[in-house]
Each structure stands twice: as structure tokens, then as C-alpha cells.
mmCIF file of C-alpha atoms in Angstrom:
data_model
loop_
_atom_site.group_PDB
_atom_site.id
_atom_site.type_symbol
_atom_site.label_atom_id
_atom_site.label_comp_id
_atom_site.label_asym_id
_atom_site.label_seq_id
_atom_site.Cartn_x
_atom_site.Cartn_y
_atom_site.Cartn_z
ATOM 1 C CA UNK X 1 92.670 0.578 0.051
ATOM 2 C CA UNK X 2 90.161 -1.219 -1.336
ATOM 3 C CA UNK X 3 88.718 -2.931 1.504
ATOM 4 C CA UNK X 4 88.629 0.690 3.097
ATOM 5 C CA UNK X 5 86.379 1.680 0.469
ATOM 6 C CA UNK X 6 84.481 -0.981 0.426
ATOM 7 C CA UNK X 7 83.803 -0.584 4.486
ATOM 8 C CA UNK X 8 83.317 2.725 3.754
ATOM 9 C CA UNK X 9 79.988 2.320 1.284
ATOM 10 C CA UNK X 10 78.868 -0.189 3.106
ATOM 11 C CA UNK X 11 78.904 2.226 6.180
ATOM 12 C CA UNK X 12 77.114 5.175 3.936
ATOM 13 C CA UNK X 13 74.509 2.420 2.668
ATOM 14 C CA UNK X 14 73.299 1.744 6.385
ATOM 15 C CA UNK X 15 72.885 4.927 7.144
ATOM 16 C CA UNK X 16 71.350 5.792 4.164
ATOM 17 C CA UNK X 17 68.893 3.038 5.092
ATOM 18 C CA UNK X 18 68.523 3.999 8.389
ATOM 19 C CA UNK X 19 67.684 7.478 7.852
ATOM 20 C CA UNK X 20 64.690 5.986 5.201
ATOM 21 C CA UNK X 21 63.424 3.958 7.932
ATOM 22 C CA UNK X 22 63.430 6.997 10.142
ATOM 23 C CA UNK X 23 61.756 8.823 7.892
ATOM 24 C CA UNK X 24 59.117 6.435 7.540
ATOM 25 C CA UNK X 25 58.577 5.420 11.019
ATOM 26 C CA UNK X 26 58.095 9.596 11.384
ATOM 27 C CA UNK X 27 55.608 9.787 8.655
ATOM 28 C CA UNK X 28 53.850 6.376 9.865
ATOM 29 C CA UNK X 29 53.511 8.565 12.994
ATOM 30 C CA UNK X 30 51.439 10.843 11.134
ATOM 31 C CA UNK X 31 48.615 8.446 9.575
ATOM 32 C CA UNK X 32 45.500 8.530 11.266
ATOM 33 C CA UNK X 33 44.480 4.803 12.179
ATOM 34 C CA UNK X 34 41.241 5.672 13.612
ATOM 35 C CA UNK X 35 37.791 5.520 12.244
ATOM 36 C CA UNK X 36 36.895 9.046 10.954
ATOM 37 C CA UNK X 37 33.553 10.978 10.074
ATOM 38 C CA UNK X 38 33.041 14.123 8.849
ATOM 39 C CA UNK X 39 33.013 17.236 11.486
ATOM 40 C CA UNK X 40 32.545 20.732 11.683
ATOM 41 C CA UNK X 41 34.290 23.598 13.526
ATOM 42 C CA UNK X 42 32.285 26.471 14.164
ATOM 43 C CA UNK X 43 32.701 29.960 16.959
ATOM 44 C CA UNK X 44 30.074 31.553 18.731
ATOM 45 C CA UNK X 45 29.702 33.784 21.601
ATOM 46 C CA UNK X 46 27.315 33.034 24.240
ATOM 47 C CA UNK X 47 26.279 34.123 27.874
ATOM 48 C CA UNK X 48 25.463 32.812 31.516
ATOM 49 C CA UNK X 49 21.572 33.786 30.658
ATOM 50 C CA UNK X 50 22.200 32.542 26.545
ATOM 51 C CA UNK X 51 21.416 29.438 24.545
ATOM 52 C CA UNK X 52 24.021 28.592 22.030
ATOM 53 C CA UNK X 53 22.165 30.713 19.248
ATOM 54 C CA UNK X 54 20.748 33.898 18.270
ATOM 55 C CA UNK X 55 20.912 35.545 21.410
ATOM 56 C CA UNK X 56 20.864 39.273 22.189
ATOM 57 C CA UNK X 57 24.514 39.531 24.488
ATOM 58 C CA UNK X 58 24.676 42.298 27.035
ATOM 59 C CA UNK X 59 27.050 41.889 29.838
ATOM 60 C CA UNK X 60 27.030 44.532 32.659
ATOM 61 C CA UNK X 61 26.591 48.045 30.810
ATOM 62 C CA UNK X 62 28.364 46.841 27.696
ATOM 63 C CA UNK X 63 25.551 46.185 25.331
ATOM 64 C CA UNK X 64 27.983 44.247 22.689
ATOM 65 C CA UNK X 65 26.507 44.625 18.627
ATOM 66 C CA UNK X 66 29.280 43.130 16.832
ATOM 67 C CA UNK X 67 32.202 40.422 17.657
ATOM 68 C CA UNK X 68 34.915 39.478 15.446
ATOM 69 C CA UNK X 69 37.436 37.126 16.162
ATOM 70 C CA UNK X 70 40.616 36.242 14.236
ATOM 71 C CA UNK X 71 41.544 32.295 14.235
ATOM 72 C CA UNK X 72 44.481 30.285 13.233
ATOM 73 C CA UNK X 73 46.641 27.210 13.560
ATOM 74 C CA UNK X 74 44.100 24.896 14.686
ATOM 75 C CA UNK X 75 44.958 21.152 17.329
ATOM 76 C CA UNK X 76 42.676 19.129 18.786
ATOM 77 C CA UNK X 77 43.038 16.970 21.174
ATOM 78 C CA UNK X 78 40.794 13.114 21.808
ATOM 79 C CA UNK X 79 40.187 9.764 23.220
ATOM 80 C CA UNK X 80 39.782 7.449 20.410
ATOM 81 C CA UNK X 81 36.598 5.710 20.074
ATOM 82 C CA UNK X 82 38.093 2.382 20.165
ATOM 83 C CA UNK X 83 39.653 3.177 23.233
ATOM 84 C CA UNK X 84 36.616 3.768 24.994
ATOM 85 C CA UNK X 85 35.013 1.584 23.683
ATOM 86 C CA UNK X 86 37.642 -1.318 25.380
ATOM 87 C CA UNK X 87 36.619 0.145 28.934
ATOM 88 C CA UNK X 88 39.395 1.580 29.861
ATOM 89 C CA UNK X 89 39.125 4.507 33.051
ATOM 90 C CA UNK X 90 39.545 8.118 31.362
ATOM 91 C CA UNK X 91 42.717 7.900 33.995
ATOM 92 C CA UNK X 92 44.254 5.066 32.172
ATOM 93 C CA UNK X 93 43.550 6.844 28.362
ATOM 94 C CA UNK X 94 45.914 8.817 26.736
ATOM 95 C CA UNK X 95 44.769 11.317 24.611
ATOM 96 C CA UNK X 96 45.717 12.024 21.116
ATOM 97 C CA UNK X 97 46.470 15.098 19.029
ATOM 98 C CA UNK X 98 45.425 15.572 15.229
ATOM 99 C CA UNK X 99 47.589 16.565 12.926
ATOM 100 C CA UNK X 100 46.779 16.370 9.309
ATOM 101 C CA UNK X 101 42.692 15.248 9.216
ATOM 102 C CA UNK X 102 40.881 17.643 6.805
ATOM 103 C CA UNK X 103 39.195 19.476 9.725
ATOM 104 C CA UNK X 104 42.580 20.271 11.533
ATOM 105 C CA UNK X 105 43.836 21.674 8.336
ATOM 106 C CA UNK X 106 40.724 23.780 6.951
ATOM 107 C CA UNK X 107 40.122 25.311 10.559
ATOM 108 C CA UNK X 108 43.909 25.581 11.058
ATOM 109 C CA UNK X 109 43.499 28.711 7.784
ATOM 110 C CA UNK X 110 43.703 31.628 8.914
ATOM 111 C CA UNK X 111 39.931 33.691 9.621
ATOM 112 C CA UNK X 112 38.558 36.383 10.750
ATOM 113 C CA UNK X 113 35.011 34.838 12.428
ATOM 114 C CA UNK X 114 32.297 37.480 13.171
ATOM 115 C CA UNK X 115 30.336 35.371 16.080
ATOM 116 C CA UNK X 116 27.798 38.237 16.967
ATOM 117 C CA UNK X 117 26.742 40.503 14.677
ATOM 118 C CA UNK X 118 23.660 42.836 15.045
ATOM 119 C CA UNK X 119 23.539 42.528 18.778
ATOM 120 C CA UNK X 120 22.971 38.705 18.633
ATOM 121 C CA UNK X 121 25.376 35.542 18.950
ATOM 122 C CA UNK X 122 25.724 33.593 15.502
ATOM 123 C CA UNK X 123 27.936 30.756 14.281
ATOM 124 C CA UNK X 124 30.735 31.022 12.269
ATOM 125 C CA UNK X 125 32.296 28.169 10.201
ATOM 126 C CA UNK X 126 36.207 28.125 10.741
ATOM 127 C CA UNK X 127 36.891 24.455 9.257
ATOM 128 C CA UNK X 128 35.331 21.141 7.653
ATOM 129 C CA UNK X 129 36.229 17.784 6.798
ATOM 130 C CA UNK X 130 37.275 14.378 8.166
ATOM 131 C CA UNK X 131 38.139 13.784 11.312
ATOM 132 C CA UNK X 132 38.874 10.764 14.009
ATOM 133 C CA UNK X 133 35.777 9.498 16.003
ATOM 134 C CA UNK X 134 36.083 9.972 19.331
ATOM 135 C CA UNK X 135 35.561 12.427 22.482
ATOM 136 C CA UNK X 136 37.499 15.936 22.369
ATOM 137 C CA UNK X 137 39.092 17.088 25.206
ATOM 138 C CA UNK X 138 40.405 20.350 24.207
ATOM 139 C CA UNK X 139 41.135 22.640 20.760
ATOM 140 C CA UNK X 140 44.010 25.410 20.859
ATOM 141 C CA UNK X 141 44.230 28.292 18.409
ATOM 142 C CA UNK X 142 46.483 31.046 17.812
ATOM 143 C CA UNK X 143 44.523 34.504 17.721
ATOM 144 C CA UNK X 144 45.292 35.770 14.053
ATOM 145 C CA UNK X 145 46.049 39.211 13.875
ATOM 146 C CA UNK X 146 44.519 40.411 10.034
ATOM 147 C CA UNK X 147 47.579 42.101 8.539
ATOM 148 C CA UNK X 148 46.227 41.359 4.750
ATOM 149 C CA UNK X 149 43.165 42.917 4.621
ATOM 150 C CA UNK X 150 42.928 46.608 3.361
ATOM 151 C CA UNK X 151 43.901 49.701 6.128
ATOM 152 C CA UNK X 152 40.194 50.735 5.750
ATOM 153 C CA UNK X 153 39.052 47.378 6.822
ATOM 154 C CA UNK X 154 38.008 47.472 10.918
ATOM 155 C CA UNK X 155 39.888 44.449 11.187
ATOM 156 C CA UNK X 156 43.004 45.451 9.929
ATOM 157 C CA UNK X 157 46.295 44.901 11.935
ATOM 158 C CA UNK X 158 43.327 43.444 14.853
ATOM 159 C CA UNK X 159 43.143 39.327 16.311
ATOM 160 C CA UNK X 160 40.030 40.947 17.869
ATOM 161 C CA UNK X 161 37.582 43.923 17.830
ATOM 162 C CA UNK X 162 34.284 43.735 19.934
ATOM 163 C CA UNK X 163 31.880 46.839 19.386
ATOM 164 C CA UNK X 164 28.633 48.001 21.262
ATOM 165 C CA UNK X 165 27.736 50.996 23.552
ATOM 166 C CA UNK X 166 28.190 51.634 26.924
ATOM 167 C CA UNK X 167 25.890 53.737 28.904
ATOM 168 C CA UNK X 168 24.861 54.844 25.115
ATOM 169 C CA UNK X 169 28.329 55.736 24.243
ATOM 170 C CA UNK X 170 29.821 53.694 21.269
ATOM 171 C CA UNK X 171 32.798 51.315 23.184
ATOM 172 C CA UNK X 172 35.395 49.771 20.900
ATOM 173 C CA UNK X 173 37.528 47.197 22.139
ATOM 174 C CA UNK X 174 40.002 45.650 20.097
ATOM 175 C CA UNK X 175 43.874 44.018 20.658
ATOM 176 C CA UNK X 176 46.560 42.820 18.430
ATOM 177 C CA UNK X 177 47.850 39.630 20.366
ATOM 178 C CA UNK X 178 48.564 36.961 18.967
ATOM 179 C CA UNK X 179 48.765 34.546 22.045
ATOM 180 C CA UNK X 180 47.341 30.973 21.895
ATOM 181 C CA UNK X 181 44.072 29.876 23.563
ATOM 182 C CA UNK X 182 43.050 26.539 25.046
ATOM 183 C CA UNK X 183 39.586 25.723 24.408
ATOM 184 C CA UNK X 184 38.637 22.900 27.276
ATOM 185 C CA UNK X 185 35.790 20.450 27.059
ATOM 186 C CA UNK X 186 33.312 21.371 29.901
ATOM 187 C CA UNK X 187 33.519 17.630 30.970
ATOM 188 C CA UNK X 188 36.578 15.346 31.487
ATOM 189 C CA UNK X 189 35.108 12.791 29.129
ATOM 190 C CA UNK X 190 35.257 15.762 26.171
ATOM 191 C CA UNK X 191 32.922 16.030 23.565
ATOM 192 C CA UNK X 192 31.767 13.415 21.560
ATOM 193 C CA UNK X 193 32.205 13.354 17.515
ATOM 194 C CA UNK X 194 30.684 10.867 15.393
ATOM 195 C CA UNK X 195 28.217 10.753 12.668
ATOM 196 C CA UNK X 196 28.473 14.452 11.286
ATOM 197 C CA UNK X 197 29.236 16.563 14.601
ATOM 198 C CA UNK X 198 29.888 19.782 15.062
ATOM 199 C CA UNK X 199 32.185 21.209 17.822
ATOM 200 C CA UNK X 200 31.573 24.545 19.097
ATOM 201 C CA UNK X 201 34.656 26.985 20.322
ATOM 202 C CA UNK X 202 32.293 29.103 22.743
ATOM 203 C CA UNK X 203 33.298 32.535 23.618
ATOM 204 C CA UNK X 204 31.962 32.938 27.438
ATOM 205 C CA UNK X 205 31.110 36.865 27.733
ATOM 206 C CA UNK X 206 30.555 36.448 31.416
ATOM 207 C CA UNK X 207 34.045 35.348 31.636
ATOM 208 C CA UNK X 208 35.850 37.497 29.032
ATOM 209 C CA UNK X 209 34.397 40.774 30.512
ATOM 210 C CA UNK X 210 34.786 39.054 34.526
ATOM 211 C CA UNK X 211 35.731 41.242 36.755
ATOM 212 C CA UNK X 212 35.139 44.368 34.843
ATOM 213 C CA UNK X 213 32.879 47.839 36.330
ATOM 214 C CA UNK X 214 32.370 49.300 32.654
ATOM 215 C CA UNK X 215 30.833 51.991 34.657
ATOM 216 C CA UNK X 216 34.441 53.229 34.964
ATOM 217 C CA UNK X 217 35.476 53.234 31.603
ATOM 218 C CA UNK X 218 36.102 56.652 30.144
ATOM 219 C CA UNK X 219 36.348 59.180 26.980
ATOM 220 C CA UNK X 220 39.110 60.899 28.112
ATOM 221 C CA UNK X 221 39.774 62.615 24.985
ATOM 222 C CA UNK X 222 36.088 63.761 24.539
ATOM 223 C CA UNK X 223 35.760 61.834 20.823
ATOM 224 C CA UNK X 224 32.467 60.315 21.489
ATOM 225 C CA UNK X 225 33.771 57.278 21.983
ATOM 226 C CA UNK X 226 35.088 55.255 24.514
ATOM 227 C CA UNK X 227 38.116 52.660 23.521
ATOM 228 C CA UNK X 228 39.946 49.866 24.745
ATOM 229 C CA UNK X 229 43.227 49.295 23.062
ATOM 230 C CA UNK X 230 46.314 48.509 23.586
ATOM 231 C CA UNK X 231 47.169 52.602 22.440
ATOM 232 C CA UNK X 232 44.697 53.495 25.253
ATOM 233 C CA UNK X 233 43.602 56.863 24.261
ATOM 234 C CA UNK X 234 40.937 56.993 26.520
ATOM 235 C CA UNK X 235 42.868 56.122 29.637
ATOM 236 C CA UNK X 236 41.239 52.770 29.723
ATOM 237 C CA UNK X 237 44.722 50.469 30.279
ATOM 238 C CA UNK X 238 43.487 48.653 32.976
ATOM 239 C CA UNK X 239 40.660 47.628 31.655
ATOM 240 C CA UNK X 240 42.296 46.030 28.684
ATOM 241 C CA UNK X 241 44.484 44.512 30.372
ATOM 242 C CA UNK X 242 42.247 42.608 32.221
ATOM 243 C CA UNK X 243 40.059 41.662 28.903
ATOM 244 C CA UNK X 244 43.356 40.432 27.458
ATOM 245 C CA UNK X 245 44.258 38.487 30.365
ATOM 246 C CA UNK X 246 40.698 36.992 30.856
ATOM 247 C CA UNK X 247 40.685 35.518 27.166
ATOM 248 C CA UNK X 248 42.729 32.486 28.405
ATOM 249 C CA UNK X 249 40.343 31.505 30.073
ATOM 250 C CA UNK X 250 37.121 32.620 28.155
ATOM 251 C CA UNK X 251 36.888 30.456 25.758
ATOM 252 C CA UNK X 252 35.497 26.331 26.000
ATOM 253 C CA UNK X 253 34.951 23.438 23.361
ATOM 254 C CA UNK X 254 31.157 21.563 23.312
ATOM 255 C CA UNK X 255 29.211 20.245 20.706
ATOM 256 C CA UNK X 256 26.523 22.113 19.307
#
């Protein structure tokens, strides 16, 4: 009996052990390795005929005046620095993803972002901190949908609500998803972050609104206003739709 007992702690101690290791190995996983620097994370919204900054954004017959955007649960993929730096083809590299550098997790809060306000494109911090050195490929996000701020608030229960005039009639579009966008670097090498960078998540107008006649969007109950929502009062369905479906592919990563 006693030699069962005996087999049988000495069984539960290697376990025990092996499940520490495990543990360890898993957080050793975690611990960035690379050289870091500090990095910002900033949204804008920009257009085919824009610079990154300050720019008045009209896109067909929607003149746009204000642009907020609701941001979340930040990743980032890159190619460390010492990796390119050994000369190894971009085919050859395989990229990393960040999980707990001070950037990841401050951009990763959740925020609502206003990136044009007054008619013109601005920047909007989402996160800061340290970060690996290296060149980003790609950033996803989760649209956050603002269920904490006050039912009098414009964002409330909204991820997004974009604002301006068409034809001279206020337009309001706004949606509720919650669905999560890939931000791609325009370049297969990816953006490059050292000494104090900043990487942009651009909002492309030209692409969000692609494909769009606002000429046919309507005021079907005779408000005074024209909306686009997914409640589509107006009778503008299609039209969301397509806004919603274009956001996947709206949105790119660069350095600023």
C-alpha cells in the first residue's frame, strides 16, 4: 500500500511540475525580446485629393462636417528589426503579433475618436507607449459600439456616426456593428517604427463611400433630414449596406 502511495505522489509531483513548466514556457511566450521605442497610435480620415491633415473632406455630394469613430481591442502585426536587419527576403520573414507592449494595451481601451470635425480631417490619439522596433504590416480593431455614454449623447448605442449635408440637406449616417477591421500597410515591407513613430489608421473616404450615387439618397419621411441607419427611416437600406460593407476595406495603416 505504501509503495502505491508513494508512486502515486510521485506521479502528482510530475505533473504538478509539468504544468509549472507549461505555464512558464506560455508566459515566456508572451515577453517581448525585441528592442522597443516609444510609438503612437493615432485615426484620421483622409481623401484621394487630401494630405494626411486638416483637410476639408467632401466626397461626391456628401459634404462630411463631423466623423466619429468608436475603437477597441487593438493587434498589430511586424517584422522585427533584427530580422531585417539579417537580410532575410520579406518571403522568408515571419511576422509577429503584439500582445502586451504599452501601445497594444492603451490603444486596445475602448474610444470613441472624432477624426473630422468642423468639415476638416484631424488626428485622434487612440494609444501610447512602448512598442517593438520594426516594420508594421497590419493593425486590426474591433469597432466599439458606445453603450456607456449618456442616451443624449450622439454617440450613444453607435461604433460610428458620420454627419454633413447632402445637396444642403443634413445626412446622418451612423451603424451599430461591431465587426473587426484590418488596417493593411500600403506596402508589403509595412511601416517602419523606430525612434518615436507614429502610425496612422487612415480612414479612406473615397473608399468608404465607393460606389455610392448620394444623389439617390432620400427623406422619405419628410423630417428634414436624410439618414442612413440600420432602422432606415428614410428608405436608404441599400445605401447602408453598402457603407457597412465597404468599411472592410476602407481603412489602411502608414506612418504619419
Amino acid at each position: 500500500m505504501k509503495k502505491v502511495l508513494k508512486k502515486f505522489a510521485l506521479l502528482s509531483l510530475m505533473l504538478t511540475s509539468g504544468f509549472y513548466l507549461s505555464s512558464c514556457g506560455e508566459k515566456d511566450d508572451d515577453v517581448i525580446t525585441d528592442p522597443q521605442t516609444q510609438a503612437k497610435m493615432t485615426a484620421t480620415a483622409s481623401t484621394s485629393t487630401s494630405t494626411l491633415s486638416n483637410a476639408r473632406v467632401t466626397v461626391g455630394a456628401f459634404t462630411v462636417s463631423q466623423f466619429t469613430v468608436g475603437t477597441q481591442n487593438v493587434e498589430m502585426k511586424y517584422f522585427a528589426k533584427a530580422d531585417l536587419s539579417a537580410d532575410i527576403s520579406l518571403g522568408n520573414l515571419k511576422s509577429k503579433t503584439i500582445l502586451n507592449a504599452g501601445l497594444q494595451k492603451t490603444a486596445s481601451a475602448k474610444k470613441s475618436n472624432v477624426i473630422i470635425s468642423a468639415g476638416k480631417s484631424q488626428f485622434s490619439l487612440i494609444g501610447e507607449g512602448n512598442t517593438p522596433e520594426g516594420n508594421y504590416t497590419e493593425a486590426t480593431f474591433k469597432l466599439y459600439k458606445n453603450t456607456e455614454a449618456t442616451a443624449n449623447d450622439p454617440m450613444f448605442q453607435k461604433s460610428i456616426l458620420i454627419t454633413g449635408q447632402i445637396n444642403g440637406k443634413l445626412t446622418q449616417f451612423w451603424t451599430e456593428s461591431e465587426k473587426v477591421i484590418k488596417a493593411a500597410s500600403k506596402t508589403s515591407t509595412g511601416v517602419e517604427v523606430n525612434q518615436n513613430s507614429e502610425v496612422v489608421l487612415v480612414f479612406e473616404m473615397d473608399k468608404l463611400f465607393a460606389g455610392i450615387d448620394f444623389a439617390t439618397a432620400k427623406d422619405s419621411n419628410g423630417d428634414g433630414r436624410i439618414e442612413i441607419s440600420p432602422i432606415s427611416p428614410d428608405g436608404n437600406a441599400a445605401i447602408f449596406s453598402k457603407i457597412e460593407s465597404n468599411l472592410e476595406t476602407a481603412v489602411s495603416l502608414r506612418r504619419r
